[in-house]
Each structure stands twice: as structure tokens, then as C-alpha cells.
Amino acid sequence: MGIFDDFLDNAADALGRTIANNEILYKGLTNAVDFIDAAQTSMNGGKVQHLQINGKDVSSKGSHIGESFGKTVKNVVEFFTPEEWKTIGKLAYKIASFNIPVLAVIDWNKIANAAENINDKGVSDYLINEVNWKEIGKDLVLAKAESTGMPVEVIDDMLGYVDRFLENKGEKIDTNSELITNETTSLPIATNESASYTNQILNDINIDNQSIYVYGYNPESSKKSADILISTINSEQLQSVAENMFLNGKLDDAFELFLHLGDNGYPRAMYFLGEYFHHNYGHIKKDINTSFQWRRKGSELGDPLAALNTAWEFPVTSKEREEILNTYIPRVIEMAEQGDPFAQNEAADLFLSGQGCMQDNNKGIELLSKSSDKGYWRSTTKLGNIYKEGVIVTPDTSKAVEYYKKAAELGDTIAQNSLANAYYGGVGTNKDLDLAKHWYQVAAENGNDSAISSIAYMYYNGDGVSRDTSKAFYWAKKGAELYDNVVAMGLLGVMYCNGEGVSKDNHQAFYWLKKSAESGDTYAQSNLAVLYENGMGTSKDLNLAKHWYQVAANNGDGSAKNALSRLM
């Protein structure tokens, strides 16, 4: 066995671990690169400048250390072709996400002593025989797989690819660091079982990949993670990994995998893409048209969940809706009975609403509970809503909060916002503005527009936090510009009008208040009337002032009623 056999064996385990944790670092073999840097320095001058071991400068021993690393690593570097290094770099990763860097377990003093004695074999022997890379990797794989529910068979497949690679390569490097080579072979890449779809060009789904993300979000990290997985495992496994990421709240990483699968004609992925664009999961912009296109394409390729969701795009009494429901409801219910958590969530909605089947609230709650038990946060949040509303069950706000907590911790932004509301109002739990602010903040940072407007108002009013108009303006602007949140637009208009957290600007105030008022916000309607009455940011127009006071009064604004009486 040569030095890199152990490195590569660990790389196989690291791959499974990395998929389970999804903390993919595209520049693999970070620590091996450190070796290479040292080797290059050694070979280019015979010395390693300012080399430290355990925090102690050992530059005086640099030439020996550099030579020892250099000779060992030089053979490793030269043994693999550039393309193989590139592939290997996609497989092996620094264990940074566990705060247990691989090289932290190495006894550097042993290496220093061996190098001081110009004993290359001692360095190699230690790295090969005393550092148990494989066990380190496997322990972490098992621990992480257990905590995330990563399918064991997926990890086994990851290990299998590298095992076959090792078998094909033959002898590697002996402990004397002399290269023994057979013919070079390439690292086998998993066969993509959806290859039959790759020629299906989805011409009717025209997506500008730069415009699907929320402004300011950089998808580069998730895209790199996806590229690594896409080059390593087949479509069925990729779908399984993506769904596990989705259940674990890693929505942005899962999206890139679903997008790849959808682009290559994988029908079930199209259902998830429809969900992303419909509900703006992660950092994906809401786009109902794109959502429908993905669902329709998934339906055409036979996915029952995608097909079912196309039904809701047609009028209630339409023939199209009836045909879709009659065809696919039995199949979705069958999938639910077989344990599919996403089908259970969809089927529960059918039973609770009586859409396309006999209404059965008990069956609906049962299916939501099963889906929730499998980790689907959306079903968990729905259970919270059911107990909070208390229409089909006895109201139980404490139980609702328990469900919201569970879903919130899994990353559901709706549950995070609902949990914040519960803490803010003391409903189902003790009133706690600190926890309210915490969950509003979490939900807001994850893109929940209701939470964005709530955190903006907390800072604006100094409600449970120190008043901070700069932070209020930041959140109001984000909610208004990125999410078209009506409440945020109204607050943003007021802040421009008053010069709070931003320079006074009546034109901007008018723009945002008008946009919010036309979208139905009573607070904005009343304030827009004030601008028209006083000619602020627009021409003075008492008729329009009266109109908007009237609209606000009709919506229950008492101050608008008084202002309207004054102008009559």
C-alpha cells in the first residue's frame, strides 16, 4: 500500500460524509495541497521558509522537512494525471465542517524527527501505517449519516466508486517512495440513468438562470456543490440526495440538483421545481408561470405529484381539472400509503378540502402526521395551523407552538414566522419579545416577507428592541424591493416622508405609499391621502385625497374618517 492509497481510501469515506452533510468544499485535498506547496518550495530551493510545527518555528530543519515531504509528495503528484487530480479533488475534502481537520490528528513531531534524520521512509511509514485515515473518515460518515438520515446505500455506492478505481489502478507507491506504475486509467464516473432524457430539449421552459434568484444572493457555492455530486452519482441517487437536503432545510443546495435533474428530463424533480417557483423556497424568486411550466412538463412525463398540481391552475368547474384529478388522485393516494412524505402531504390536502375525493379530516390529519414524522416541515407547519385555528380539531395553541418549533428548526420560514408571532403575542406560550425578534430575524434572513415587515416594525417602533431606524429602513427596503411586501412598502414610504433612517424624499415616499395603497394596505391608503392633500411628492389633489381617505375609512381607519369629514 502506498501513501495515497490511504488518502484516497479516506477520500471515499469523505465523499459519503460530505454528501450527508452537504458541506462541500470544491477545492478538495486542501491539506494535500499544503504538502505540495511545501514540496515545491523544497524542490525549488531546498528550504521551507518559516515552517512551523505545533506553533514552533522549525525553519532550521526546513530543508530536511521539505525534502522529506517533497520526495513523498512529488511521487504522489506525478503518479496521477492532471485530469485524475481534478477528479480526485472533487472527491476528497477537508473535514472542516466537523472542526476536526484531517492533519490535526497527525503527530507532527514524529514527522519532524524523521525528516531531521533524513528518513523519508519514516515519514511515509508514519503517514501510511499510524494515521488511520479510513477509520477517521468512516466514524464521521456514520455519525453524520445517522444524524441526517442519509441512505446507507448512497454512501456505500460512493465508497464503491473509489474502491473500483483502486482495483483498476493496481500497485501505487511503495514505502520507499519509488514509483511503480501500471497503465493509467480514469476514475469511473457513475452512469447517469436518466441519459435517455438528455435529448429531450425543454424548449417551453425558458429560464434565465441569472434572474431566478433573489437579488443579492450568490448561488455559486451551491452550484459548485451540485457540480461535484452530478459528476459522481446517478440520477436516482441524485434525486434521493436532493430530497434529503430538501427535508433537512438545505433548500438552495437541493434546488441546484433539482434544476439539473429537471433540465435533463427527470420528472419527479420537476414537481419540486414547481414548488420552488410557486412558494419561493430558499432564495428563488416566486414565479407562478415558471412553476406551472415545470409542473406541466412533469405531468407530461408522468409524475403524479407534478400532474396533480397542474390541476389547481384550471378553473374549479373546468373539464381539465376534473380529468387531472380523476386520473392522478388515486395514484397520489397510493404513493402516500406507500410512505412517500411528499405524497402524504399532497393527499392530506385532498382529504382535508374534499377536492376530488370524499372529505375526511381524520385521514388528512393522519397523513400530515405521518409526513411530519418523516421530517417534512411543510406538513408539520400545517398541523400547527390546524391546532391554532381549531376548526376541525379542538383548539390547542400550545400544541400548535410545538409543531411550529419543530418545523422552524427544520428551516420552514412559514413556521419560523408563525413561531415568532406566537412569542410576540404570547399565544400558546409565554410572551417573549427576545424570542419573537430572534425568529422574525431568522425567517427574514431566509426570505419570509411577512417576517421582514415584522422585524422592520420592531426596529421602527422600538418594540422589544432598541429603536433603530437604520435597521428598520434596511428591512423595509428589502421587503418592498425584493418581495413586494405591501406592509414593508407602506413603512418605507413613511420613512422616506419623515426622513427616518434615510434622507427625506417625498417623491420616493409618494411612490411607495401609492404602490402599497393600491395593493390594499390601509395604513398606506391613509398616508397617501395626506400626500395628495398637501401636495407632497405629487401635485396637490383634494379629490384624490378624499378618495383615498374614503378607501381607508371603508377599511376601518378611524383617523381617515375624521380627515374625510374635515375635507367635506
Coordinates of C-alpha atoms in Angstrom, one line a residue:
M1 CA 0.0 0.0 0.0
G2 CA 1.3 3.5 -0.9
I3 CA 0.8 6.8 0.8
F4 CA -2.0 7.9 -1.4
D5 CA -3.9 4.6 -1.1
D6 CA -4.8 5.7 2.4
F7 CA -5.5 9.2 1.4
L8 CA -7.8 8.0 -1.4
D9 CA -9.5 5.5 0.9
N10 CA -10.2 8.3 3.3
A11 CA -11.5 10.3 0.3
A12 CA -14.1 7.7 -0.4
D13 CA -15.4 8.0 3.2
A14 CA -15.1 11.8 3.0
L15 CA -17.4 11.7 -0.1
G16 CA -20.1 9.9 1.7
R17 CA -19.7 12.2 4.7
T18 CA -19.7 15.3 2.6
I19 CA -22.9 14.3 0.8
A20 CA -24.5 13.6 4.2
N21 CA -23.6 17.0 5.5
N22 CA -23.5 18.9 2.2
E23 CA -20.6 21.0 3.4
I24 CA -18.9 20.6 0.1
L25 CA -15.6 22.4 -0.4
Y26 CA -14.8 22.5 -4.1
K27 CA -11.1 22.7 -3.7
G28 CA -10.6 19.2 -2.4
L29 CA -7.4 17.8 -0.8
T30 CA -6.7 21.2 0.9
N31 CA -4.2 19.6 3.2
A32 CA -2.6 17.6 0.4
V33 CA -2.1 20.9 -1.4
D34 CA -0.2 22.2 1.7
F35 CA 2.1 19.2 1.2
I36 CA 2.5 20.1 -2.5
D37 CA 3.3 23.7 -1.6
A38 CA 6.0 22.5 0.8
A39 CA 7.3 20.1 -1.8
Q40 CA 7.6 22.7 -4.5
T41 CA 9.3 25.1 -2.1
S42 CA 11.7 22.3 -1.2
M43 CA 12.4 21.3 -4.8
N44 CA 12.9 24.9 -5.9
G45 CA 15.4 25.9 -3.3
G46 CA 15.8 23.1 -0.8
K47 CA 14.4 25.1 2.1
V48 CA 10.9 25.8 3.6
Q49 CA 10.7 29.3 4.9
H50 CA 9.1 29.9 8.3
L51 CA 7.8 26.4 8.6
Q52 CA 6.1 25.8 12.0
I53 CA 5.3 22.6 13.8
N54 CA 2.9 22.9 16.8
G55 CA 3.4 26.7 16.7
K56 CA 7.2 26.4 16.9
D57 CA 9.3 27.8 14.1
V58 CA 11.5 25.0 12.8
S59 CA 12.9 26.8 9.8
S60 CA 16.4 25.5 10.7
K61 CA 15.1 22.0 9.9
G62 CA 13.3 23.2 6.8
S63 CA 15.5 21.6 4.2
H64 CA 15.1 18.1 5.7
I65 CA 11.4 18.5 6.2
G66 CA 11.0 20.0 2.8
E67 CA 12.9 17.2 1.1
S68 CA 11.0 14.5 3.0
F69 CA 7.7 15.9 2.1
G70 CA 8.9 16.8 -1.3
K71 CA 10.1 13.3 -2.2
T72 CA 7.0 11.7 -0.9
V73 CA 4.5 14.1 -2.4
K74 CA 6.4 14.5 -5.6
N75 CA 5.8 10.9 -6.4
V76 CA 2.1 11.2 -5.5
V77 CA 1.7 14.3 -7.6
E78 CA 3.4 12.7 -10.6
F79 CA 1.6 9.4 -10.3
F80 CA -1.8 10.8 -11.1
T81 CA -2.6 12.7 -14.4
P82 CA -3.9 16.3 -14.2
E83 CA -7.3 15.1 -15.0
E84 CA -7.2 12.4 -12.3
W85 CA -6.1 15.0 -9.8
K86 CA -9.1 17.1 -10.8
T87 CA -11.5 14.2 -10.3
I88 CA -9.8 13.2 -7.0
G89 CA -10.1 16.8 -5.9
K90 CA -13.8 16.6 -6.2
L91 CA -13.9 13.5 -4.0
A92 CA -11.8 14.2 -1.0
Y93 CA -12.5 17.1 1.4
K94 CA -11.1 18.7 4.4
I95 CA -13.1 17.8 7.5
A96 CA -13.7 21.5 8.3
S97 CA -17.4 21.2 9.0
F98 CA -16.6 18.9 11.9
N99 CA -13.9 21.2 13.3
I100 CA -11.6 18.1 13.1
P101 CA -9.1 18.9 10.3
V102 CA -7.5 15.8 9.0
L103 CA -4.0 16.9 9.7
A104 CA -4.8 17.8 13.3
V105 CA -4.6 14.1 14.2
I106 CA -1.1 13.8 12.8
D107 CA 1.8 13.7 15.3
W108 CA 3.9 16.4 13.6
N109 CA 6.8 15.8 16.0
K110 CA 7.2 12.3 14.6
I111 CA 7.4 13.7 11.1
A112 CA 9.9 16.4 12.2
N113 CA 12.1 13.9 13.8
A114 CA 12.0 11.6 10.8
A115 CA 12.8 14.5 8.5
E116 CA 15.6 15.7 10.7
N117 CA 17.2 12.3 10.3
I118 CA 16.6 12.5 6.5
N119 CA 14.4 9.4 6.8
D120 CA 11.9 9.6 4.0
K121 CA 10.7 6.1 4.7
G122 CA 9.9 7.1 8.3
V123 CA 7.6 9.9 7.1
S124 CA 5.9 7.6 4.7
D125 CA 5.6 4.8 7.2
Y126 CA 4.0 7.1 9.7
L127 CA 1.5 8.6 7.4
I128 CA 0.6 5.2 6.0
N129 CA 0.7 2.9 9.0
E130 CA 0.0 5.0 12.0
V131 CA -2.6 7.5 10.8
N132 CA -5.8 5.6 10.3
W133 CA -7.4 7.8 7.7
K134 CA -10.1 5.3 6.8
E135 CA -11.4 4.9 10.3
I136 CA -11.4 8.6 10.9
G137 CA -13.4 9.1 7.8
K138 CA -15.8 6.2 8.5
D139 CA -16.5 7.3 12.0
L140 CA -17.5 10.7 10.8
V141 CA -19.6 9.2 7.9
L142 CA -21.6 7.0 10.3
A143 CA -22.1 9.8 12.8
K144 CA -23.3 12.3 10.2
A145 CA -25.3 9.8 8.2
E146 CA -27.1 8.8 11.5
S147 CA -27.9 12.4 12.3
T148 CA -29.1 13.3 8.8
G149 CA -30.8 10.1 7.8
M150 CA -28.6 9.8 4.7
P151 CA -29.5 6.5 3.0
V152 CA -26.7 4.0 3.7
E153 CA -26.9 2.6 0.2
V154 CA -25.9 6.0 -1.2
I155 CA -22.8 6.1 1.0
D156 CA -22.0 2.6 0.0
D157 CA -22.2 3.5 -3.6
M158 CA -19.8 6.4 -3.1
L159 CA -17.3 4.1 -1.5
G160 CA -17.7 1.6 -4.2
Y161 CA -16.7 4.0 -7.0
V162 CA -13.4 4.7 -5.4
D163 CA -12.8 1.0 -4.5
R164 CA -13.2 0.1 -8.2
F165 CA -10.8 2.9 -9.0
L166 CA -8.2 1.5 -6.6
E167 CA -8.7 -2.0 -8.1
N168 CA -8.1 -0.7 -11.6
K169 CA -5.0 1.3 -10.8
G170 CA -3.1 -1.7 -9.4
E171 CA 0.1 -1.0 -7.4
K172 CA 0.7 2.5 -6.2
I173 CA 3.7 3.8 -4.2
D174 CA 5.8 1.6 -2.0
T175 CA 7.1 2.7 1.3
N176 CA 10.5 3.6 -0.2
S177 CA 8.6 6.4 -2.2
E178 CA 9.6 4.8 -5.5
L179 CA 7.0 5.0 -8.2
I180 CA 5.7 1.7 -9.5
T181 CA 3.1 2.3 -12.2
N182 CA 0.7 0.4 -14.4
E183 CA -1.2 1.9 -17.3
T184 CA -3.2 4.9 -16.2
T185 CA -6.9 4.5 -16.1
S186 CA -9.6 7.2 -15.4
L187 CA -11.7 7.3 -12.3
P188 CA -15.0 5.8 -13.3
I189 CA -18.0 8.1 -13.1
A190 CA -21.4 6.8 -12.3
T191 CA -23.7 6.1 -15.2
N192 CA -26.5 8.7 -15.4
E193 CA -29.6 6.5 -15.6
S194 CA -31.6 9.4 -16.9
A195 CA -29.4 9.6 -20.0
S196 CA -32.4 8.7 -22.1
Y197 CA -33.9 12.0 -21.2
T198 CA -30.9 14.1 -22.1
N199 CA -32.1 14.6 -25.7
Q200 CA -35.4 15.9 -24.6
I201 CA -35.0 19.7 -25.0
L202 CA -37.3 21.6 -22.7
N203 CA -37.8 24.4 -25.2
D204 CA -41.0 25.5 -23.5
I205 CA -39.3 26.2 -20.2
N206 CA -37.2 29.3 -20.8
I207 CA -35.3 30.2 -17.6
D208 CA -32.8 33.0 -17.3
N209 CA -30.6 31.4 -14.7
Q210 CA -29.4 34.9 -13.6
S211 CA -33.0 36.1 -12.9
I212 CA -34.4 33.2 -10.9
Y213 CA -32.6 34.2 -7.7
V214 CA -33.5 36.8 -5.2
Y215 CA -31.4 40.0 -5.8
G216 CA -28.1 39.9 -3.8
Y217 CA -28.0 36.1 -3.5
N218 CA -24.9 34.4 -4.9
P219 CA -25.6 30.7 -5.8
E220 CA -22.0 29.9 -6.7
S221 CA -21.4 27.8 -3.6
S222 CA -24.5 25.7 -4.1
K223 CA -23.7 25.3 -7.8
K224 CA -20.2 24.0 -7.1
S225 CA -21.6 21.6 -4.6
A226 CA -24.1 20.4 -7.2
D227 CA -21.5 20.0 -9.9
I228 CA -19.5 17.7 -7.7
L229 CA -22.4 15.5 -6.9
I230 CA -23.7 15.5 -10.5
S231 CA -20.3 14.2 -11.7
T232 CA -20.3 11.4 -9.1
I233 CA -23.7 9.7 -8.7
N234 CA -26.6 8.7 -11.0
S235 CA -29.9 10.5 -11.3
E236 CA -31.8 8.3 -9.0
Q237 CA -29.3 8.7 -6.2
L238 CA -29.1 12.4 -7.0
Q239 CA -32.8 12.8 -6.6
S240 CA -32.6 10.9 -3.3
V241 CA -29.8 13.2 -2.0
A242 CA -31.7 16.3 -3.2
E243 CA -34.9 15.2 -1.4
N244 CA -32.9 14.6 1.8
M245 CA -31.4 18.1 1.5
F246 CA -34.9 19.5 1.0
L247 CA -36.2 17.7 4.1
N248 CA -33.2 19.0 6.1
G249 CA -33.9 22.6 5.1
K250 CA -30.9 22.9 2.7
L251 CA -33.2 24.4 0.1
D252 CA -30.6 26.3 -2.0
D253 CA -28.3 23.3 -2.4
A254 CA -31.2 21.0 -3.2
F255 CA -32.5 23.4 -5.8
E256 CA -29.4 23.2 -7.9
L257 CA -29.7 19.4 -8.0
F258 CA -33.4 19.6 -8.8
L259 CA -32.7 22.1 -11.6
H260 CA -30.0 19.8 -13.1
L261 CA -32.4 16.8 -13.0
G262 CA -35.3 18.8 -14.4
D263 CA -33.2 20.2 -17.2
N264 CA -32.3 16.6 -18.0
G265 CA -35.9 15.4 -18.1
Y266 CA -36.2 13.8 -14.6
P267 CA -40.0 14.1 -13.9
R268 CA -40.1 14.0 -10.1
A269 CA -37.5 16.8 -9.9
M270 CA -40.0 18.9 -12.0
Y271 CA -42.5 18.6 -9.2
F272 CA -40.0 20.1 -6.7
L273 CA -39.1 22.9 -9.2
G274 CA -42.8 23.7 -9.4
E275 CA -42.9 24.0 -5.6
Y276 CA -39.8 26.2 -5.5
F277 CA -41.1 28.8 -8.0
H278 CA -44.6 28.7 -6.5
H279 CA -43.6 29.2 -2.9
N280 CA -40.2 31.0 -3.5
Y281 CA -38.4 28.4 -1.3
G282 CA -34.8 29.3 -0.5
H283 CA -33.5 32.2 -2.5
I284 CA -35.7 31.5 -5.6
K285 CA -38.0 34.3 -6.8
K286 CA -41.6 33.5 -6.9
D287 CA -42.7 32.9 -10.5
I288 CA -46.1 31.3 -10.9
N289 CA -45.7 31.0 -14.7
T290 CA -42.4 29.1 -14.4
S291 CA -43.9 27.0 -11.6
F292 CA -46.8 26.0 -13.9
Q293 CA -44.4 25.2 -16.8
W294 CA -42.3 22.8 -14.6
R295 CA -45.4 21.1 -13.2
R296 CA -46.9 20.7 -16.7
K297 CA -43.7 19.2 -18.1
G298 CA -43.5 16.9 -15.1
S299 CA -47.1 15.9 -15.8
E300 CA -46.4 15.2 -19.4
L301 CA -43.5 12.9 -18.4
G302 CA -45.8 11.0 -15.9
D303 CA -45.0 12.4 -12.4
P304 CA -48.3 12.1 -10.4
L305 CA -47.3 14.9 -7.9
A306 CA -46.5 17.4 -10.7
A307 CA -49.6 16.4 -12.6
L308 CA -51.8 16.8 -9.5
N309 CA -50.5 20.4 -9.0
T310 CA -51.3 21.4 -12.6
A311 CA -55.0 20.8 -11.8
W312 CA -55.1 23.9 -9.5
E313 CA -54.2 26.1 -12.4
F314 CA -57.5 25.4 -14.1
P315 CA -61.0 26.8 -13.0
V316 CA -62.8 24.8 -10.4
T317 CA -65.5 23.6 -12.7
S318 CA -63.3 23.0 -15.8
K319 CA -63.1 19.8 -17.6
E320 CA -59.3 19.9 -17.5
R321 CA -59.2 20.0 -13.7
E322 CA -61.7 17.1 -13.4
E323 CA -59.7 14.9 -15.8
I324 CA -56.5 15.5 -14.0
L325 CA -57.9 14.8 -10.5
N326 CA -59.7 11.7 -11.7
T327 CA -56.5 10.3 -13.2
Y328 CA -53.9 11.2 -10.6
I329 CA -55.6 11.4 -7.2
P330 CA -55.7 7.5 -6.9
R331 CA -52.0 7.4 -7.8
V332 CA -51.1 10.1 -5.3
I333 CA -53.1 8.4 -2.5
E334 CA -51.3 5.1 -3.4
M335 CA -47.9 6.8 -3.1
A336 CA -49.0 8.3 0.2
E337 CA -50.0 4.8 1.6
Q338 CA -46.6 3.5 0.5
G339 CA -44.9 6.1 2.7
D340 CA -43.9 8.9 0.4
P341 CA -43.8 12.0 2.7
F342 CA -44.4 14.4 -0.2
A343 CA -47.4 12.4 -1.5
Q344 CA -48.7 12.2 2.1
N345 CA -48.6 16.0 2.3
E346 CA -50.4 16.4 -1.0
A347 CA -53.0 13.7 -0.3
A348 CA -53.7 15.2 3.1
D349 CA -54.7 18.4 1.4
L350 CA -57.2 16.5 -0.8
F351 CA -58.8 14.8 2.2
L352 CA -59.0 18.0 4.2
S353 CA -60.5 20.0 1.4
G354 CA -62.6 17.3 -0.2
Q355 CA -61.1 18.2 -3.6
G356 CA -61.5 15.3 -5.9
C357 CA -62.4 12.9 -3.1
M358 CA -64.6 12.5 -0.1
Q359 CA -63.6 14.9 2.7
D360 CA -62.1 13.1 5.6
N361 CA -60.4 15.4 8.2
N362 CA -59.2 12.5 10.3
K363 CA -57.5 10.9 7.3
G364 CA -56.0 14.2 6.4
I365 CA -54.5 14.8 9.8
E366 CA -53.3 11.2 9.9
L367 CA -51.4 11.7 6.6
L368 CA -49.9 15.0 7.7
S369 CA -48.7 13.4 11.0
K370 CA -47.0 10.6 9.0
S371 CA -45.4 13.1 6.6
S372 CA -44.3 15.2 9.6
D373 CA -42.8 12.1 11.3
K374 CA -40.7 11.6 8.2
G375 CA -39.3 15.1 8.6
Y376 CA -41.4 17.1 6.1
W377 CA -41.6 20.5 7.7
R378 CA -44.4 21.7 5.4
S379 CA -46.7 19.0 6.9
T380 CA -45.6 19.9 10.4
T381 CA -46.4 23.6 9.8
K382 CA -49.9 22.6 8.5
L383 CA -50.5 20.6 11.7
G384 CA -49.6 23.7 13.7
N385 CA -52.1 25.8 11.7
I386 CA -54.8 23.2 12.2
Y387 CA -54.4 23.3 16.0
K388 CA -54.0 27.0 16.1
E389 CA -57.2 27.6 14.0
G390 CA -59.2 24.9 15.9
V391 CA -61.8 24.5 13.1
I392 CA -61.6 20.7 12.6
V393 CA -59.9 19.9 15.9
T394 CA -60.3 21.3 19.4
P395 CA -58.1 24.5 19.5
D396 CA -54.8 23.9 21.2
T397 CA -52.4 26.8 20.7
S398 CA -49.7 25.1 22.9
K399 CA -49.7 22.1 20.6
A400 CA -49.6 24.5 17.6
V401 CA -46.4 26.1 19.0
E402 CA -44.8 22.7 19.4
Y403 CA -45.4 22.0 15.8
Y404 CA -44.1 25.4 14.8
K405 CA -41.0 24.9 16.8
K406 CA -40.3 21.6 15.1
A407 CA -40.8 22.9 11.6
A408 CA -39.0 26.1 12.4
E409 CA -35.9 24.2 13.5
L410 CA -36.0 22.3 10.2
G411 CA -35.9 25.6 8.3
D412 CA -39.5 26.3 7.3
T413 CA -39.8 30.0 7.1
I414 CA -43.6 30.0 7.5
A415 CA -43.2 28.1 10.7
Q416 CA -40.4 30.4 11.8
N417 CA -42.7 33.4 11.2
S418 CA -45.6 31.8 13.0
L419 CA -43.5 30.9 16.0
A420 CA -42.3 34.5 16.2
N421 CA -45.9 35.6 16.1
A422 CA -46.7 33.2 19.0
Y423 CA -43.9 34.6 21.1
Y424 CA -44.8 38.2 20.2
G425 CA -48.4 37.8 21.2
G426 CA -47.9 35.3 24.0
V427 CA -50.3 32.8 22.2
G428 CA -49.7 29.2 23.2
T429 CA -46.5 30.2 25.0
N430 CA -45.2 32.9 27.3
K431 CA -44.8 36.3 25.7
D432 CA -41.1 36.7 24.9
L433 CA -40.1 39.6 22.6
D434 CA -36.5 38.4 22.5
L435 CA -37.5 35.1 21.1
A436 CA -40.0 36.8 18.8
K437 CA -37.3 39.0 17.5
H438 CA -34.9 36.0 17.1
W439 CA -37.4 34.0 15.0
Y440 CA -38.5 37.0 12.9
Q441 CA -34.9 37.7 12.2
V442 CA -34.2 34.0 11.2
A443 CA -37.3 33.9 9.0
A444 CA -36.5 37.3 7.4
E445 CA -32.9 36.3 6.6
N446 CA -34.4 33.2 5.0
G447 CA -36.6 35.3 2.8
N448 CA -40.0 35.3 4.5
D449 CA -41.5 38.6 3.6
S450 CA -44.1 38.7 6.5
A451 CA -41.2 38.3 8.9
I452 CA -39.3 41.0 7.1
S453 CA -42.1 43.6 7.6
S454 CA -42.4 42.5 11.2
I455 CA -38.8 42.9 12.1
A456 CA -38.8 46.2 10.3
Y457 CA -41.6 47.5 12.5
M458 CA -40.0 46.1 15.7
Y459 CA -36.9 48.3 14.9
Y460 CA -39.1 51.2 13.8
N461 CA -41.2 51.3 17.0
G462 CA -38.5 50.1 19.4
D463 CA -40.8 47.2 20.2
G464 CA -38.8 44.7 22.2
V465 CA -35.5 46.1 20.8
S466 CA -33.8 49.5 20.9
R467 CA -35.3 51.8 18.3
D468 CA -33.1 51.7 15.2
T469 CA -34.4 53.5 12.2
S470 CA -31.4 52.5 10.1
K471 CA -32.2 48.8 10.6
A472 CA -35.9 49.5 10.2
F473 CA -35.2 51.1 6.8
Y474 CA -32.9 48.2 5.8
W475 CA -35.6 45.6 6.3
A476 CA -38.4 47.8 5.0
K477 CA -36.5 48.4 1.8
K478 CA -35.6 44.8 1.4
G479 CA -39.2 43.7 1.9
A480 CA -40.5 46.3 -0.5
E481 CA -38.0 46.0 -3.3
L482 CA -37.3 42.3 -3.3
Y483 CA -40.5 40.8 -2.2
D484 CA -43.2 43.4 -3.0
N485 CA -44.4 43.1 0.6
V486 CA -47.3 45.6 1.0
V487 CA -46.7 46.4 4.6
A488 CA -43.0 47.0 4.0
M489 CA -43.8 49.3 1.1
G490 CA -46.1 51.3 3.3
L491 CA -43.5 51.7 6.1
L492 CA -40.7 52.5 3.5
G493 CA -42.9 55.3 2.2
V494 CA -43.4 56.8 5.7
M495 CA -39.7 56.6 6.4
Y496 CA -38.9 58.5 3.2
C497 CA -41.6 61.0 4.0
N498 CA -40.3 61.6 7.6
G499 CA -36.6 61.3 6.7
E500 CA -36.2 58.4 9.2
G501 CA -33.2 56.1 8.6
V502 CA -32.8 57.8 5.2
S503 CA -32.7 61.3 3.7
K504 CA -36.2 62.8 3.3
D505 CA -37.5 62.2 -0.1
N506 CA -41.2 63.0 -0.8
H507 CA -41.1 61.6 -4.3
Q508 CA -39.9 58.2 -3.0
A509 CA -42.5 58.5 -0.2
F510 CA -45.2 59.0 -2.8
Y511 CA -44.0 56.2 -5.0
W512 CA -44.0 53.6 -2.2
L513 CA -47.2 54.7 -0.5
K514 CA -49.1 54.7 -3.7
K515 CA -47.8 51.2 -4.6
S516 CA -48.7 49.9 -1.1
A517 CA -52.1 51.7 -1.1
E518 CA -53.1 50.3 -4.5
S519 CA -52.2 46.8 -3.1
G520 CA -54.7 47.2 -0.3
D521 CA -52.7 48.4 2.8
T522 CA -55.0 50.6 4.9
Y523 CA -52.1 52.4 6.6
A524 CA -50.6 53.4 3.3
Q525 CA -54.0 54.5 1.9
S526 CA -54.5 57.0 4.7
N527 CA -50.9 58.3 4.3
L528 CA -51.2 58.6 0.6
A529 CA -54.3 60.7 1.1
V530 CA -52.2 63.0 3.3
L531 CA -49.6 63.4 0.4
Y532 CA -52.4 64.3 -2.1
E533 CA -54.0 66.7 0.4
N534 CA -50.7 68.6 1.0
G535 CA -49.1 68.2 -2.5
M536 CA -46.1 66.2 -1.1
G537 CA -44.2 64.3 -3.7
T538 CA -47.0 64.9 -6.2
S539 CA -49.4 67.6 -7.3
K540 CA -52.0 68.7 -4.7
D541 CA -55.3 67.0 -5.5
L542 CA -58.1 67.2 -2.9
N543 CA -60.3 64.8 -4.9
L544 CA -57.7 62.1 -4.8
A545 CA -57.1 62.9 -1.2
K546 CA -60.8 62.4 -0.4
H547 CA -60.8 59.2 -2.5
W548 CA -58.0 57.6 -0.5
Y549 CA -59.3 58.8 2.8
Q550 CA -62.6 57.2 1.9
V551 CA -60.9 53.9 0.9
A552 CA -59.0 53.8 4.2
A553 CA -62.2 54.7 6.1
N554 CA -64.1 51.9 4.5
N555 CA -61.3 49.6 5.6
G556 CA -61.7 50.7 9.2
D557 CA -59.3 53.5 9.7
G558 CA -60.9 55.9 12.2
S559 CA -58.4 58.7 11.6
A560 CA -59.2 58.6 7.9
K561 CA -62.9 59.0 8.7
N562 CA -62.1 62.2 10.7
A563 CA -59.9 63.6 7.9
L564 CA -62.6 62.9 5.4
S565 CA -65.2 64.8 7.5
R566 CA -62.8 67.7 7.7
L567 CA -62.5 67.9 3.9
M568 CA -66.2 67.7 3.2

